[in-house]
One Martini backbone bead per residue (centre of mass of N, CA, C, O) as a GRO file, in nm:
protein
  136
    1MET     BB    1   4.576   5.113 -13.598
    2MET     BB    2   4.499   4.977 -13.306
    3ALA     BB    3   4.551   4.936 -12.991
    4GLU     BB    4   4.582   4.708 -12.765
    5SER     BB    5   4.310   4.596 -12.539
    6VAL     BB    6   4.166   4.545 -12.231
    7THR     BB    7   3.865   4.428 -12.109
    8SER     BB    8   3.708   4.539 -11.803
    9GLN     BB    9   3.496   4.365 -11.555
   10VAL     BB   10   3.313   4.414 -11.267
   11MET     BB   11   3.115   4.169 -11.108
   12ALA     BB   12   3.253   4.189 -10.810
   13ASN     BB   13   3.253   4.419 -10.498
   14GLY     BB   14   3.315   4.331 -10.194
   15PRO     BB   15   3.434   4.277  -9.873
   16ARG     BB   16   3.564   3.990  -9.997
   17ASN     BB   17   3.492   3.988 -10.304
   18LEU     BB   18   3.645   3.946 -10.641
   19ILE     BB   19   3.528   3.998 -10.982
   20VAL     BB   20   3.694   3.953 -11.303
   21LYS     BB   21   3.649   4.045 -11.645
   22LEU     BB   22   3.831   3.947 -11.947
   23THR     BB   23   3.899   4.094 -12.274
   24ASP     BB   24   4.035   3.992 -12.609
   25VAL     BB   25   4.130   4.114 -12.937
   26SER     BB   26   4.378   4.075 -13.143
   27ASP     BB   27   4.618   4.266 -13.355
   28GLY     BB   28   4.924   4.125 -13.293
   29SER     BB   29   5.094   4.292 -13.067
   30GLY     BB   30   5.024   4.250 -12.785
   31LEU     BB   31   5.099   4.189 -12.434
   32ALA     BB   32   5.280   4.365 -12.155
   33ALA     BB   33   5.240   4.386 -11.832
   34VAL     BB   34   4.934   4.417 -11.764
   35LYS     BB   35   4.727   4.570 -11.540
   36ILE     BB   36   4.428   4.394 -11.424
   37VAL     BB   37   4.493   4.410 -11.103
   38ASP     BB   38   4.458   4.666 -10.854
   39ALA     BB   39   4.544   4.619 -10.519
   40GLN     BB   40   4.580   4.950 -10.458
   41SER     BB   41   4.291   5.015 -10.498
   42ILE     BB   42   4.023   5.188 -10.363
   43ALA     BB   43   3.794   5.036 -10.522
   44PHE     BB   44   3.884   4.757 -10.340
   45SER     BB   45   3.819   4.838 -10.065
   46VAL     BB   46   3.834   4.779  -9.700
   47GLY     BB   47   3.786   5.014  -9.484
   48GLY     BB   48   4.013   5.184  -9.665
   49GLN     BB   49   4.161   4.910  -9.756
   50ALA     BB   50   4.364   4.772  -9.959
   51PRO     BB   51   4.453   4.452 -10.036
   52GLY     BB   52   4.700   4.382 -10.177
   53VAL     BB   53   4.884   4.109 -10.050
   54HIS     BB   54   4.596   3.969  -9.960
   55LEU     BB   55   4.538   3.868 -10.224
   56LYS     BB   56   4.338   3.598 -10.368
   57VAL     BB   57   4.318   3.318 -10.581
   58ARG     BB   58   4.041   3.094 -10.645
   59ARG     BB   59   3.965   3.148 -10.963
   60ILE     BB   60   4.000   3.032 -11.316
   61ALA     BB   61   3.846   3.128 -11.610
   62TYR     BB   62   3.905   3.006 -11.956
   63ASP     BB   63   3.949   3.150 -12.305
   64VAL     BB   64   4.209   3.054 -12.533
   65HIS     BB   65   4.302   3.181 -12.866
   66GLY     BB   66   4.610   3.191 -13.043
   67MET     BB   67   4.744   3.182 -12.747
   68VAL     BB   68   4.914   3.298 -12.454
   69VAL     BB   69   4.855   3.335 -12.100
   70ARG     BB   70   5.024   3.541 -11.858
   71LEU     BB   71   5.031   3.530 -11.508
   72GLN     BB   72   5.126   3.785 -11.260
   73TRP     BB   73   5.285   3.896 -10.993
   74GLU     BB   74   5.358   4.190 -10.868
   75ALA     BB   75   5.709   4.285 -10.880
   76THR     BB   76   6.022   4.338 -10.922
   77ASP     BB   77   5.995   4.022 -10.982
   78PRO     BB   78   5.782   3.861 -11.131
   79VAL     BB   79   5.530   3.614 -11.044
   80ASP     BB   80   5.401   3.329 -11.122
   81LEU     BB   81   5.058   3.205 -11.159
   82ALA     BB   82   4.972   3.161 -11.481
   83THR     BB   83   4.921   2.942 -11.771
   84LEU     BB   84   4.718   2.998 -12.068
   85SER     BB   85   4.524   2.756 -12.268
   86GLY     BB   86   4.242   2.737 -12.406
   87PHE     BB   87   4.014   2.564 -12.184
   88GLY     BB   88   3.890   2.641 -11.845
   89HIS     BB   89   3.978   2.561 -11.494
   90LEU     BB   90   4.097   2.701 -11.185
   91ASP     BB   91   4.079   2.550 -10.853
   92PHE     BB   92   4.155   2.705 -10.516
   93ARG     BB   93   3.941   2.670 -10.280
   94ARG     BB   94   4.063   2.430 -10.108
   95LEU     BB   95   4.322   2.638 -10.050
   96GLN     BB   96   4.208   2.939 -10.013
   97GLY     BB   97   4.392   3.014 -10.227
   98ILE     BB   98   4.629   3.209 -10.398
   99PRO     BB   99   4.889   3.361 -10.277
  100ASN     BB  100   5.093   3.598 -10.234
  101PRO     BB  101   5.449   3.572 -10.222
  102LYS     BB  102   5.595   3.829 -10.115
  103ALA     BB  103   5.790   3.963 -10.282
  104PRO     BB  104   5.993   4.185 -10.372
  105GLY     BB  105   5.771   4.450 -10.440
  106ALA     BB  106   5.498   4.369 -10.365
  107THR     BB  107   5.131   4.445 -10.438
  108GLY     BB  108   4.900   4.219 -10.552
  109SER     BB  109   4.905   4.247 -10.835
  110ILE     BB  110   4.802   4.178 -11.180
  111LEU     BB  111   4.955   4.039 -11.467
  112LEU     BB  112   4.956   4.058 -11.838
  113THR     BB  113   5.064   3.824 -12.096
  114THR     BB  114   5.123   3.771 -12.435
  115ILE     BB  115   5.176   3.475 -12.647
  116GLY     BB  116   5.154   3.455 -12.985
  117ALA     BB  117   4.986   3.689 -13.100
  118ALA     BB  118   4.739   3.710 -13.333
  119ALA     BB  119   4.534   3.813 -13.544
  120GLY     BB  120   4.224   3.723 -13.374
  121SER     BB  121   4.306   3.655 -13.119
  122ALA     BB  122   4.172   3.526 -12.792
  123PHE     BB  123   4.020   3.630 -12.468
  124THR     BB  124   3.870   3.489 -12.163
  125LEU     BB  125   3.845   3.603 -11.822
  126GLU     BB  126   3.793   3.476 -11.480
  127LEU     BB  127   3.843   3.631 -11.163
  128GLU     BB  128   3.855   3.490 -10.842
  129MET     BB  129   3.860   3.675 -10.533
  130VAL     BB  130   4.024   3.747 -10.222
  131LYS     BB  131   4.107   4.009 -10.020
  132GLY     BB  132   4.208   3.967  -9.704
  133VAL     BB  133   4.150   4.190  -9.512
  134PRO     BB  134   4.225   4.287  -9.217
  135GLN     BB  135   4.046   4.286  -8.918
  136ALA     BB  136   3.987   4.483  -8.623
   0.00000   0.00000   0.00000
């Protein structure tokens, strides 16, 4: 049996916006605190600076079947961002995005945990983010 893993595809990676699509079909083992967006990565940098705690989530489109997906901001004690099941979208654009809470040890990265994943359960997520890197 193969270990469960999330497939991640960067749909857009510009100077301001970052869009990541994630998919998974569970083997029943589930996922625990998997880093799905590494805000410290130079791959997402703007002018050589990684977004880090400046990253904001503007929109989440999701299709989750047979499990619950829990998204958290990475920190010493991770902070909940969203809990998803079924299908739909969460739109935070009118709020200019959900900012990182900047809790102790915050990195700006996003973690994913599945709850109650049975073999064959699946999810597709699309995260639209703003990098928010301060410009000199």
